[in-house]
Amino acid sequence: MNYSKPEILQLSVTGTCNYKCIMCNIWQNGRTDDLSVQDFKSILGTSLFSQIKCVGIHGGEPTMRKDLIEICQVITDTLPSLEGACILTNGYKGKSYADTFEHINTLFQSKGIAFSVLVSIDGLNEIHDINRGVRNSFSKASSLLFELLKRNIKAFPACTVTQANIHQVREIHSWFKEKKLEYYTFRLASPIARLNNNDCDHNWTFTNNQKFDLSTFFEDLANMGVGGEFRQNIYNNLSDHLSMNTGRQTQCLYQSKGICLHYNGELSYCSVSGPSLGNALTADPEVLYSQKLEERERMVSSDCINCLHDCCSINPSQDLRSRALPKARPTPDKYTQAVPYVNKTAEWKNVLITGWYGTETAGDKAILGALISQIRVKYPNVHIFISSINDRALYQTMRELEVENFSIIGLDEIPSPSLIKQVQAVIMGGGPLEEINQTDFILRAFQLAAEYQVERIIFGCGYGPFHTQKIQSMVEEICTLATSGFFRDEESLVRAHNAGIQTNLKVAYDSAFSFIHSKFQKKQRHNEIIVLARAGTPQYWNKSSEELHEMDINFLDKIIPALARFANENQVTVKFLPMHQLNIGGNDRDFNNFIENKIQQSNEHFDYKVEKGYLPINKLVSYINRAEMTIPVRYHGHIFSAALNTPFISIDYTGSKNKVSELLRKLNWENETMKWQSPDTKQFYNLLKSTWEKRLELAQKLKNANNKISEELANIYNELF
């Protein structure tokens, strides 16, 4: 069989390791009979390795070998085509090993061979130590990393994601950026044959919620260009696989041009999978490599699809296959069973819900949940087409809402005659009608719906704010084209009328309310305060990002002392929970991590917890439902609290005559609020104290208001559907 000589080599120089990483069992080998320097020279000097361009030196832990410099000398002497080398280390010797790495770096550089050191950094402080199974390992690894960089040796951190550190990956990434590291990698722990780690799978078996969270994290890394094109392809592949189970989409050099030489002389095509080809000490390596190429073909056809290791081709852009889309997602030319809209009393067979889905907050999920549940009360078998900006995020939302019988299509695909002819209603499903460039797609869908006499509904949207006449004109036409619907607040209707829009749209409470209120359960309250924070947004403030950040700092500097004092006086636990967990729109977990850093810097000591992991909507609701009170900043944090009869202190970040102030006016809640832009420590402490003392009375007040709100929304829903 014809074959090419390998060009990339994984070289294990020892089977011994002094760490007890939770994703690896190689440390259980104890002492191993490693190849000698002369053994490496004999094997690597054979013709099989004459075309090797890149070598990865690992173990076990390679720095446990006292003759590592001599082994590297052999590598430079015996591999004539070598262009690059990298040593992977756990960094256990700390910066004291920097002299050795400097010697090795000089050795490779003198031969014109690029050299780098990959240092495992799996978390911050104790999280890294847990992942690596050794105390104080973080301080040693990080000190080595920065010492190497100080000496101008190319070094970068690599994070292996497991159950131990999944909740901290964003903090780790922020730390890498804060330290101005030019290159770093994230990889998933996975089964690797040479590590004998199949029984460690519980450390990388993730729940569906964790998979989604990781998929968005890897997608964010790809979108930010972390690691260049090479890593972008890997991150996109991981994101697709975690969220949509697509399998491996990137090819790997080991499928055709890779070889692994193990510490004991065994050869294999792949370190992740595949049997030994034999021992290079007792047989010609080239014969061993060539005699089992059929086995390599079998591995490529059957094993590689399930592999999530971050090996990839030298030129991944050429090897990247088309990224798979979910099978449930149709394209416009597949709408072959279009049926004309007859009249409003006709049975709804298909409906199109559009909006900004794929970027949704917890509030948007609740709006969508309310909309779909109300449609299916009357039309239980209706098929739902729903537009998306991000398929992964929307699929997760539909799983959380337990929705079936739906198809996801791109927002840019909805202005399709074949689609609009097939549906009996086009619904702008909540969220804002404001300064968003993609508004054009929704307008064109509404225009087509009007042309084909398909019903057009606005379901609880807000109106404005706008910064350009272009987008405002689009929204004005959407509102004019609507056959029915409602705004979520009085101010939106006033703005629409002031813009000269002639519309029959009404006003009702935000529809998220009815969905959340349906989840209310009378439970024993926990001695907890839930904070639903968000960073300042330019949506309501004509400020630069730097100015908004300074306003955030000022806000936290004022409220943290009051919160700490009150929590200590009343033995209350304060929990910081996210309402939004995607980068688009501002990930609340990032801001909550910032809050945690501010608390630590303030030297205030009180019982608090910051939710690091992904929080599905049902879990968020359960936390708010059982809390004694909440402190919402996000608008829908107010809605969730009110709907669950949980007293709250409003932090109004929207300014006067906007959605928060309008909601507070409706609830007669204007005494339990503070302006985000003008925080005051004493005022906030007094608010905490008074709201706490009146919490039973306030809970009853919300309960009474909820009956009226529920009736109002029920009437609106009956008119619409």
XYZ file of C-alpha atoms in Angstrom:
721
model
C 0.000 0.000 0.000
C 1.322 3.426 -0.913
C 1.896 5.771 1.986
C 3.579 9.010 2.917
C 6.054 9.249 5.742
C 4.721 10.970 8.848
C 5.259 14.700 9.300
C 4.105 15.160 12.891
C 5.310 13.228 15.926
C 3.884 12.840 19.398
C 6.869 11.857 21.520
C 6.263 10.522 25.018
C 9.577 10.638 26.840
C 8.303 9.122 30.084
C 5.346 7.181 31.406
C 5.865 8.599 34.873
C 4.007 11.569 36.351
C 4.025 13.173 39.787
C 0.528 14.703 39.500
C -2.834 12.995 39.966
C -4.942 14.795 37.389
C -8.602 13.857 37.566
C -8.821 13.302 33.803
C -5.779 11.000 33.566
C -4.539 7.713 35.009
C -0.974 7.781 33.730
C 0.235 8.657 37.230
C -0.860 5.179 38.314
C 1.971 3.664 36.245
C 4.484 4.351 38.992
C 8.059 4.046 37.779
C 8.297 3.056 34.128
C 11.004 1.599 31.923
C 11.509 4.639 29.746
C 13.594 4.640 26.606
C 17.164 5.768 27.119
C 18.776 8.636 25.239
C 20.531 6.065 23.063
C 17.202 4.306 22.396
C 15.678 7.566 21.182
C 18.707 8.164 18.965
C 18.449 4.705 17.403
C 14.705 4.939 16.740
C 14.454 8.559 15.608
C 17.443 8.102 13.344
C 15.579 5.612 11.162
C 14.143 6.605 7.797
C 10.520 6.642 9.038
C 11.144 9.931 10.887
C 13.081 11.711 8.138
C 10.096 13.906 7.161
C 8.982 14.920 10.659
C 8.302 18.667 10.717
C 6.772 19.073 14.172
C 7.228 17.222 17.440
C 5.222 17.454 20.640
C 7.232 16.304 23.660
C 5.178 15.057 26.576
C 4.776 12.221 29.042
C 3.810 11.593 31.820
C 5.621 14.703 32.909
C 8.666 15.233 30.643
C 10.525 17.479 33.086
C 10.856 14.501 35.458
C 13.567 13.222 33.125
C 16.945 14.474 34.243
C 18.269 13.945 30.732
C 15.590 16.003 28.951
C 18.237 18.315 27.461
C 20.074 15.326 26.020
C 16.822 13.968 24.540
C 16.168 17.344 22.901
C 19.716 17.255 21.506
C 18.938 13.871 19.958
C 15.753 15.301 18.434
C 17.633 18.138 16.739
C 20.361 15.753 15.525
C 18.120 13.013 14.128
C 15.134 14.822 12.579
C 16.498 16.654 9.517
C 13.138 18.140 8.430
C 12.141 19.448 11.870
C 10.622 22.947 11.892
C 9.000 23.175 15.330
C 8.976 21.565 18.763
C 6.811 21.999 21.844
C 7.124 20.621 25.367
C 3.976 20.068 27.423
C 4.474 20.426 31.173
C 2.471 20.640 34.369
C 5.058 23.150 35.616
C 5.586 21.389 38.929
C 9.119 22.708 39.327
C 7.946 26.282 39.001
C 10.291 28.968 37.774
C 13.294 27.021 39.051
C 13.096 24.980 35.842
C 13.288 28.067 33.648
C 17.069 27.701 33.215
C 16.581 24.233 31.716
C 13.910 25.484 29.326
C 16.159 28.391 28.348
C 18.916 25.911 27.534
C 16.499 23.815 25.437
C 15.137 26.924 23.726
C 18.676 27.968 22.745
C 19.344 24.462 21.470
C 16.370 24.449 19.130
C 16.735 28.079 18.080
C 20.377 27.490 17.109
C 19.170 24.960 14.548
C 16.472 27.291 13.206
C 13.714 25.268 14.902
C 10.801 27.089 16.538
C 10.305 26.137 20.168
C 7.511 26.687 22.674
C 6.383 25.478 26.076
C 2.773 24.630 26.846
C 2.010 25.015 30.564
C -1.157 23.499 31.985
C -3.321 26.182 33.649
C -6.701 24.612 34.395
C -8.149 27.146 36.789
C -7.389 29.869 39.264
C -5.776 28.853 42.537
C -7.531 25.875 44.179
C -9.598 24.988 41.089
C -6.407 24.278 39.159
C -5.089 22.316 42.122
C -8.232 20.162 42.177
C -7.985 19.440 38.458
C -4.310 18.522 38.764
C -4.618 16.644 42.049
C -1.782 18.474 43.833
C -1.892 21.396 46.246
C -0.119 24.645 45.289
C 0.277 23.459 41.701
C -1.312 26.662 40.357
C 1.331 28.913 41.907
C 4.113 26.734 40.507
C 2.675 26.495 36.998
C 1.857 30.211 36.755
C 5.270 31.238 38.108
C 6.969 29.080 35.455
C 4.776 30.508 32.702
C 5.555 34.128 33.546
C 9.244 33.457 34.114
C 9.529 31.919 30.646
C 7.718 34.873 29.096
C 9.997 37.232 30.992
C 12.945 35.478 29.320
C 11.321 35.833 25.883
C 10.721 32.116 25.574
C 7.488 31.390 23.739
C 5.186 29.900 26.346
C 1.434 29.694 26.605
C -1.175 28.244 28.969
C -3.518 25.422 28.059
C -6.700 24.725 29.992
C -8.268 21.270 30.044
C -11.990 21.561 30.821
C -13.539 19.068 33.261
C -16.363 18.957 35.761
C -14.011 20.552 38.281
C -13.424 23.779 36.357
C -16.342 24.100 33.909
C -17.924 26.822 36.037
C -14.712 28.879 35.939
C -13.752 28.803 32.247
C -14.871 32.390 31.647
C -12.900 33.612 34.640
C -9.856 31.711 33.406
C -10.265 33.316 29.995
C -10.586 36.754 31.607
C -7.420 36.047 33.605
C -5.532 35.112 30.432
C -6.632 38.391 28.827
C -5.901 40.396 31.968
C -2.354 39.016 31.962
C -2.083 40.047 28.286
C -1.193 36.543 27.154
C -0.959 36.512 23.385
C -1.824 32.838 22.918
C -3.688 30.267 24.982
C -5.857 27.235 24.385
C -8.890 25.511 25.861
C -9.585 21.840 25.279
C -12.100 19.303 26.538
C -10.936 16.389 28.645
C -11.594 13.236 26.651
C -10.662 9.545 26.502
C -7.055 9.066 25.360
C -5.628 5.594 25.015
C -2.104 6.422 26.173
C -3.500 7.995 29.359
C -5.535 4.866 30.149
C -8.326 7.174 31.335
C -11.574 5.567 30.207
C -12.700 5.173 33.822
C -12.270 8.936 34.347
C -15.225 9.690 32.074
C -17.355 11.018 34.948
C -14.995 14.009 34.986
C -15.939 15.008 31.426
C -19.533 13.750 31.232
C -21.512 16.963 31.085
C -25.231 17.628 31.505
C -27.202 19.144 28.616
C -27.134 22.532 30.335
C -23.370 22.293 30.799
C -22.923 21.259 27.166
C -24.870 24.291 26.015
C -22.868 26.553 28.299
C -19.606 25.162 26.947
C -20.857 25.386 23.371
C -21.516 29.122 23.767
C -18.112 29.548 25.427
C -16.278 27.863 22.545
C -18.384 29.794 20.042
C -17.386 33.029 21.787
C -13.712 32.041 21.597
C -14.076 31.368 17.871
C -15.879 34.669 17.265
C -13.173 36.545 19.151
C -10.518 34.919 16.969
C -8.741 33.335 19.937
C -5.794 31.304 18.650
C -6.240 32.319 15.030
C -7.878 30.312 12.268
C -6.389 27.034 13.493
C -8.102 27.210 16.887
C -11.244 28.886 15.531
C -12.033 25.771 13.519
C -11.523 23.579 16.560
C -13.664 25.807 18.783
C -16.474 25.956 16.221
C -16.348 22.171 15.920
C -16.534 21.728 19.694
C -19.417 24.200 19.870
C -21.369 22.387 17.161
C -20.777 18.990 18.699
C -21.720 20.014 22.227
C -24.922 21.780 21.210
C -26.056 19.722 18.219
C -24.089 16.459 18.503
C -22.624 16.864 15.019
C -19.520 14.769 15.645
C -16.061 15.810 14.552
C -16.055 18.161 11.571
C -12.329 19.014 11.489
C -9.839 16.632 9.980
C -6.667 15.679 11.803
C -3.128 15.253 10.547
C -2.892 11.954 12.390
C -5.421 10.583 9.920
C -2.694 10.586 7.282
C 0.647 11.953 8.428
C 1.029 11.458 12.163
C 2.895 8.972 14.346
C 3.212 8.444 18.103
C 6.325 7.073 19.751
C 5.610 6.046 23.325
C 8.007 6.080 26.270
C 8.548 2.299 26.030
C 9.195 2.151 22.276
C 5.670 1.277 21.187
C 4.382 2.949 18.040
C 0.797 3.930 17.205
C -0.952 6.008 14.565
C -2.844 7.967 17.190
C -2.436 8.639 20.906
C -6.193 9.002 21.345
C -7.291 5.729 19.781
C -5.921 2.674 18.091
C -3.740 -0.326 18.963
C 0.029 -0.564 19.182
C 1.788 -1.170 15.870
C 4.639 -2.925 17.651
C 7.846 -1.919 19.385
C 10.435 0.144 17.538
C 13.224 -1.310 19.678
C 12.719 -4.777 18.238
C 11.439 -4.095 14.719
C 11.998 -1.659 11.885
C 9.733 1.374 12.637
C 8.935 1.873 8.961
C 7.778 -1.725 8.581
C 5.595 -1.378 11.678
C 4.135 1.869 10.327
C 3.334 0.521 6.868
C 1.966 -2.917 7.679
C -1.255 -1.806 9.408
C -2.450 1.070 7.257
C -5.796 -0.703 6.858
C -6.285 -0.294 10.607
C -5.643 3.430 10.267
C -8.300 3.647 7.553
C -10.729 1.845 9.843
C -9.991 4.312 12.650
C -10.550 7.270 10.345
C -13.882 5.912 9.118
C -15.285 4.815 12.492
C -13.401 6.329 15.447
C -12.557 9.882 14.399
C -16.176 11.067 14.232
C -16.438 10.712 18.032
C -13.069 12.270 18.834
C -13.042 15.690 20.499
C -9.277 15.977 20.920
C -7.897 19.247 19.597
C -5.581 17.775 16.994
C -6.150 19.381 13.621
C -4.650 19.737 10.171
C -1.718 22.046 9.475
C -4.028 23.985 7.150
C -7.397 23.551 8.854
C -9.143 26.021 6.565
C -8.751 23.568 3.698
C -9.754 20.556 5.741
C -12.790 22.020 7.469
C -15.971 20.346 6.286
C -19.210 22.285 6.000
C -20.487 22.934 9.506
C -23.607 20.887 10.038
C -26.941 22.601 10.616
C -29.650 20.962 12.722
C -31.793 18.606 10.695
C -34.929 20.343 11.930
C -33.902 23.581 10.268
C -35.502 23.978 6.812
C -34.445 26.377 4.090
C -36.883 28.549 2.131
C -36.865 26.386 -0.996
C -38.224 23.470 1.019
C -41.557 25.128 1.808
C -43.529 22.966 -0.620
C -46.883 22.643 1.140
C -47.934 26.275 1.279
C -51.589 26.845 2.124
C -53.350 30.193 1.657
C -54.646 32.147 4.647
C -58.431 32.100 4.625
C -59.674 34.051 7.646
C -59.100 34.564 11.341
C -61.418 31.732 12.317
C -59.441 29.195 10.283
C -57.469 26.534 12.115
C -53.855 27.558 12.558
C -51.681 24.841 11.042
C -48.438 26.834 10.945
C -47.329 30.019 12.624
C -44.138 32.079 12.354
C -42.721 33.615 15.528
C -39.964 36.120 14.956
C -37.914 38.453 17.101
C -34.409 38.421 18.486
C -34.352 34.784 19.498
C -30.979 33.154 19.746
C -29.854 36.077 21.941
C -32.510 35.727 24.618
C -32.411 36.659 28.265
C -34.409 34.734 30.849
C -37.147 37.316 30.299
C -37.252 36.599 26.576
C -37.554 32.895 27.338
C -40.528 33.616 29.565
C -42.183 35.742 26.842
C -41.695 32.949 24.320
C -43.011 30.407 26.810
C -46.144 32.525 27.356
C -46.692 33.019 23.628
C -46.332 29.363 22.669
C -48.463 28.135 25.561
C -51.256 30.567 24.646
C -51.164 29.585 20.962
C -51.345 25.916 21.834
C -54.234 26.360 24.213
C -56.342 27.032 21.120
C -54.278 25.252 18.461
C -52.570 22.310 20.188
C -51.244 20.794 16.960
C -49.925 23.966 15.337
C -46.422 23.741 13.914
C -44.200 26.625 14.963
C -41.584 28.180 12.744
C -39.334 30.370 14.847
C -36.609 32.650 13.567
C -33.164 32.626 15.092
C -29.997 34.658 15.229
C -28.167 31.785 16.939
C -29.460 28.225 16.535
C -27.583 26.819 19.526
C -29.063 29.305 21.972
C -32.593 28.901 20.650
C -32.457 25.103 20.728
C -31.428 25.336 24.373
C -34.352 27.669 25.079
C -36.813 25.283 23.411
C -35.414 22.417 25.498
C -35.836 24.459 28.676
C -39.408 25.347 27.691
C -40.086 21.717 26.675
C -41.441 22.787 23.277
C -42.023 20.206 20.553
C -43.202 20.356 16.934
C -41.126 23.333 15.833
C -38.570 24.289 13.194
C -35.837 26.888 13.507
C -35.023 29.139 10.562
C -32.609 32.017 10.175
C -33.916 35.515 10.804
C -32.624 36.462 7.358
C -34.741 33.670 5.803
C -38.159 34.810 7.005
C -38.957 37.293 4.181
C -39.750 34.297 1.955
C -43.035 34.142 -0.012
C -43.138 30.348 0.229
C -42.804 30.536 4.018
C -45.307 33.366 4.541
C -47.893 31.625 2.336
C -47.581 28.542 4.527
C -48.356 30.220 7.864
C -51.590 31.612 9.256
C -49.905 34.252 11.438
C -46.637 36.164 11.677
C -45.955 37.188 15.269
C -43.334 39.589 16.541
C -42.879 37.670 19.764
C -41.918 40.103 22.456
C -38.665 41.944 22.999
C -37.981 45.486 21.867
C -38.806 47.194 18.615
C -35.847 49.505 18.842
C -32.525 50.395 17.226
C -31.591 46.952 15.871
C -30.240 46.634 12.335
C -31.937 43.295 11.637
C -35.353 44.964 11.973
C -35.442 45.020 8.160
C -36.032 41.239 8.015
C -39.066 41.526 10.299
C -40.463 44.436 8.309
C -40.204 42.516 5.039
C -41.900 39.485 6.614
C -44.758 41.738 7.791
C -45.017 43.281 4.318
C -45.305 39.842 2.708
C -47.851 38.786 5.321
C -49.958 41.840 4.468
C -49.700 41.025 0.778
C -50.901 37.453 1.343
C -53.504 38.459 3.957
C -51.754 36.614 6.757
C -52.405 37.861 10.268
C -49.702 40.112 11.781
C -49.419 40.259 15.571
C -47.199 42.259 17.911
C -46.964 40.331 21.168
C -45.970 42.526 24.106
C -43.110 44.470 22.507
C -41.549 47.677 23.700
C -41.277 50.683 21.371
C -37.910 52.439 21.155
C -35.516 53.968 21.915
C -34.099 54.855 18.484
C -30.925 56.539 17.304
C -31.600 56.652 13.561
C -34.610 57.644 11.513
C -34.075 54.615 9.276
C -34.811 52.034 11.996
C -37.583 54.141 13.524
C -39.331 54.299 10.137
C -39.117 50.499 9.832
C -40.676 50.040 13.263
C -43.401 52.556 12.480
C -44.358 50.542 9.395
C -44.317 47.257 11.345
C -46.714 48.755 13.902
C -48.938 50.150 11.153
C -49.071 46.769 9.390
C -49.985 44.896 12.591
C -53.541 43.528 12.593
C -53.577 43.093 16.377
C -51.375 42.968 19.433
C -50.189 44.941 22.424
C -47.266 46.879 23.832
C -45.747 45.914 27.163
C -46.031 49.396 28.687
C -47.980 52.639 28.370
C -44.896 54.652 27.445
C -44.390 52.547 24.310
C -47.931 53.294 23.132
C -47.457 57.003 23.846
C -44.238 57.030 21.824
C -45.951 55.240 18.944
C -48.810 57.749 18.943
C -46.369 60.665 19.173
C -44.640 59.259 16.084
C -47.967 59.577 14.252
C -48.669 55.838 14.075
C -52.331 54.987 13.612
C -52.676 51.614 15.282
C -55.168 49.510 17.198
C -52.427 48.064 19.407
C -53.231 47.983 23.115
C -51.212 47.994 26.325
C -50.859 45.206 28.864
C -48.319 43.936 31.320
C -45.249 42.185 29.989
C -46.332 38.696 28.908
C -43.374 37.136 30.729
C -45.464 37.752 33.826
C -48.119 35.140 32.978
C -45.523 32.454 32.234
C -43.595 33.048 35.464
C -46.746 33.419 37.554
C -47.836 29.980 36.336
C -44.620 28.584 37.860
C -45.341 30.006 41.314
C -45.255 27.473 44.117
C -45.894 28.281 47.723
C -42.671 27.272 49.416
C -40.851 27.874 52.651
C -38.847 31.042 52.133
C -35.084 30.759 52.488
C -33.104 33.383 54.356
C -31.718 34.669 51.073
C -31.582 37.853 49.031
C -31.247 37.351 45.275
C -29.380 40.009 43.292
C -30.235 40.127 39.563
C -27.622 42.587 38.346
C -26.469 43.759 34.956
C -23.779 46.094 33.701
C -24.698 49.584 32.571
C -25.917 49.777 28.981
C -25.668 52.548 26.363
C -29.251 51.722 25.371
C -30.542 54.260 27.891
C -27.450 56.356 28.545
C -25.501 58.334 25.981
C -22.190 57.275 27.482
C -19.036 55.579 26.264
C -18.213 52.061 27.479
C -15.498 53.543 29.702
C -17.954 56.013 31.249
C -20.520 53.258 31.827
C -17.859 51.122 33.477
C -17.003 53.959 35.842
C -20.718 54.304 36.655
C -20.843 50.567 37.392
C -17.892 50.912 39.757
C -19.499 53.877 41.500
C -22.741 51.926 41.881
C -20.975 48.907 43.406
C -18.822 51.027 45.690
C -22.010 52.477 47.161
C -24.162 49.363 47.508
C -21.623 46.730 48.634
C -21.041 48.244 52.113
C -24.797 48.530 52.708
C -25.392 44.988 51.472
C -22.612 43.589 53.662
C -23.844 45.428 56.760
C -27.430 44.310 56.262
C -26.504 40.682 55.492
C -24.396 40.429 58.626
C -27.016 42.060 60.841
C -29.738 39.679 59.609
C -27.632 36.568 58.919
C -28.783 36.579 55.311
C -27.106 34.866 52.365
C -26.822 37.064 49.272
C -26.892 35.226 45.940
C -25.861 36.810 42.663
C -27.726 35.107 39.812
C -27.659 35.758 36.039
C -30.701 36.725 34.003
C -28.679 36.650 30.788
C -25.910 34.178 29.965
C -24.863 34.938 26.395
C -22.204 37.399 25.288
C -24.645 39.214 22.981
C -26.404 41.647 25.281
C -23.893 41.309 28.092
C -23.319 38.065 30.006
C -24.469 38.705 33.575
C -22.079 36.067 34.883
C -19.152 38.179 33.714
C -20.569 41.162 35.576
C -21.262 39.038 38.656
C -17.627 37.904 38.609
C -16.676 41.571 38.477
C -18.933 42.196 41.491
C -17.217 39.361 43.331
C -13.822 40.926 42.650
C -15.105 44.258 43.937
C -16.387 42.605 47.120
C -13.004 40.971 47.695
C -11.211 44.257 47.097
C -13.536 46.083 49.481
C -12.608 43.842 52.433
C -16.300 43.544 53.253
C -17.069 40.140 54.741
C -20.537 38.617 54.495
C -22.182 35.407 53.334
C -22.569 35.582 49.573
C -22.509 33.225 46.597
C -21.983 33.916 42.908
C -23.581 31.475 40.476
C -20.816 30.379 38.105
C -22.574 27.696 36.098
C -25.323 27.917 33.526
C -28.714 28.528 35.123
C -31.783 27.270 33.198
C -34.951 29.278 33.593
C -36.724 26.779 35.849
C -33.812 26.847 38.309
C -33.701 30.640 38.252
C -37.433 30.791 38.956
C -37.095 28.368 41.862
C -34.386 30.532 43.482
C -36.495 33.696 43.192
C -39.596 31.835 44.333
C -38.014 30.814 47.622
C -36.057 34.015 48.383
C -37.156 36.462 51.065
C -36.556 39.314 48.641
C -34.664 40.292 45.497
C -32.667 43.220 44.161
C -33.330 43.304 40.413
C -31.524 45.560 37.990
C -32.635 43.836 34.798
C -36.188 44.721 33.826
C -37.382 41.134 33.774
C -35.843 40.601 37.187
C -38.596 42.947 38.353
C -41.223 40.968 36.409
C -40.053 37.606 37.766
C -40.004 38.875 41.357
C -43.458 40.457 41.115
C -44.978 37.390 39.434
C -43.645 35.150 42.213
C -44.868 37.435 45.035
C -41.272 38.041 46.092
C -40.689 41.557 47.512
C -37.947 43.465 45.748
C -35.871 46.636 45.767
C -35.826 48.035 42.260
C -32.612 49.393 40.792
C -33.872 51.487 37.894
C -31.227 51.613 35.175
C -33.544 52.898 32.415
C -34.026 56.495 33.532
C -37.333 58.351 33.792
C -40.364 57.448 31.672
C -39.037 54.067 30.609
C -40.034 50.460 31.124
C -38.860 50.063 34.737
C -40.425 53.291 36.009
C -43.639 52.445 34.134
C -43.772 49.009 35.757
C -43.153 50.455 39.218
C -45.951 52.957 38.692
C -48.364 50.183 37.717
C -47.414 48.138 40.765
C -47.488 51.180 43.067
C -43.909 50.249 43.971
C -42.247 53.642 43.671
C -41.050 53.761 47.286
C -38.923 50.610 46.991
C -36.520 51.836 44.341
C -33.170 53.506 43.820
C -31.698 55.033 40.660
C -28.737 53.143 39.236
C -26.998 56.344 38.168
C -27.175 57.988 41.596
C -26.599 55.327 44.276
C -26.373 56.230 47.949
C -25.086 53.843 50.618
C -27.320 55.133 53.416
C -30.400 55.227 51.213
C -29.769 51.683 50.012
C -29.252 50.355 53.531
C -32.504 51.982 54.654
C -34.282 50.455 51.657
C -32.940 47.025 52.573
C -34.045 47.468 56.161
C -37.545 48.793 55.416
C -38.279 46.288 52.651
C -37.119 43.427 54.855
C -39.284 44.559 57.752
C -42.337 44.901 55.471
C -41.664 41.830 53.331
C -44.784 39.914 54.378
C -46.972 42.951 53.767
C -45.280 43.604 50.424
C -45.651 39.975 49.352
C -49.396 40.249 49.968
C -49.466 43.494 48.017
C -47.891 41.722 45.037
C -50.308 38.822 45.373
C -53.265 41.185 45.167
C -51.785 42.977 42.156
C -51.073 39.676 40.421
C -54.736 38.752 40.326
C -55.494 41.931 38.381
C -52.511 41.475 36.066
C -53.444 37.875 35.302
C -56.991 38.890 34.417
C -55.758 41.700 32.139
C -53.380 39.406 30.256
C -56.001 36.667 29.948
C -58.356 39.135 28.248
C -55.638 40.216 25.830
C -54.760 36.604 24.990
C -58.414 35.782 24.333
C -58.639 38.658 21.862
C -55.473 37.638 20.052
C -55.994 33.899 19.807
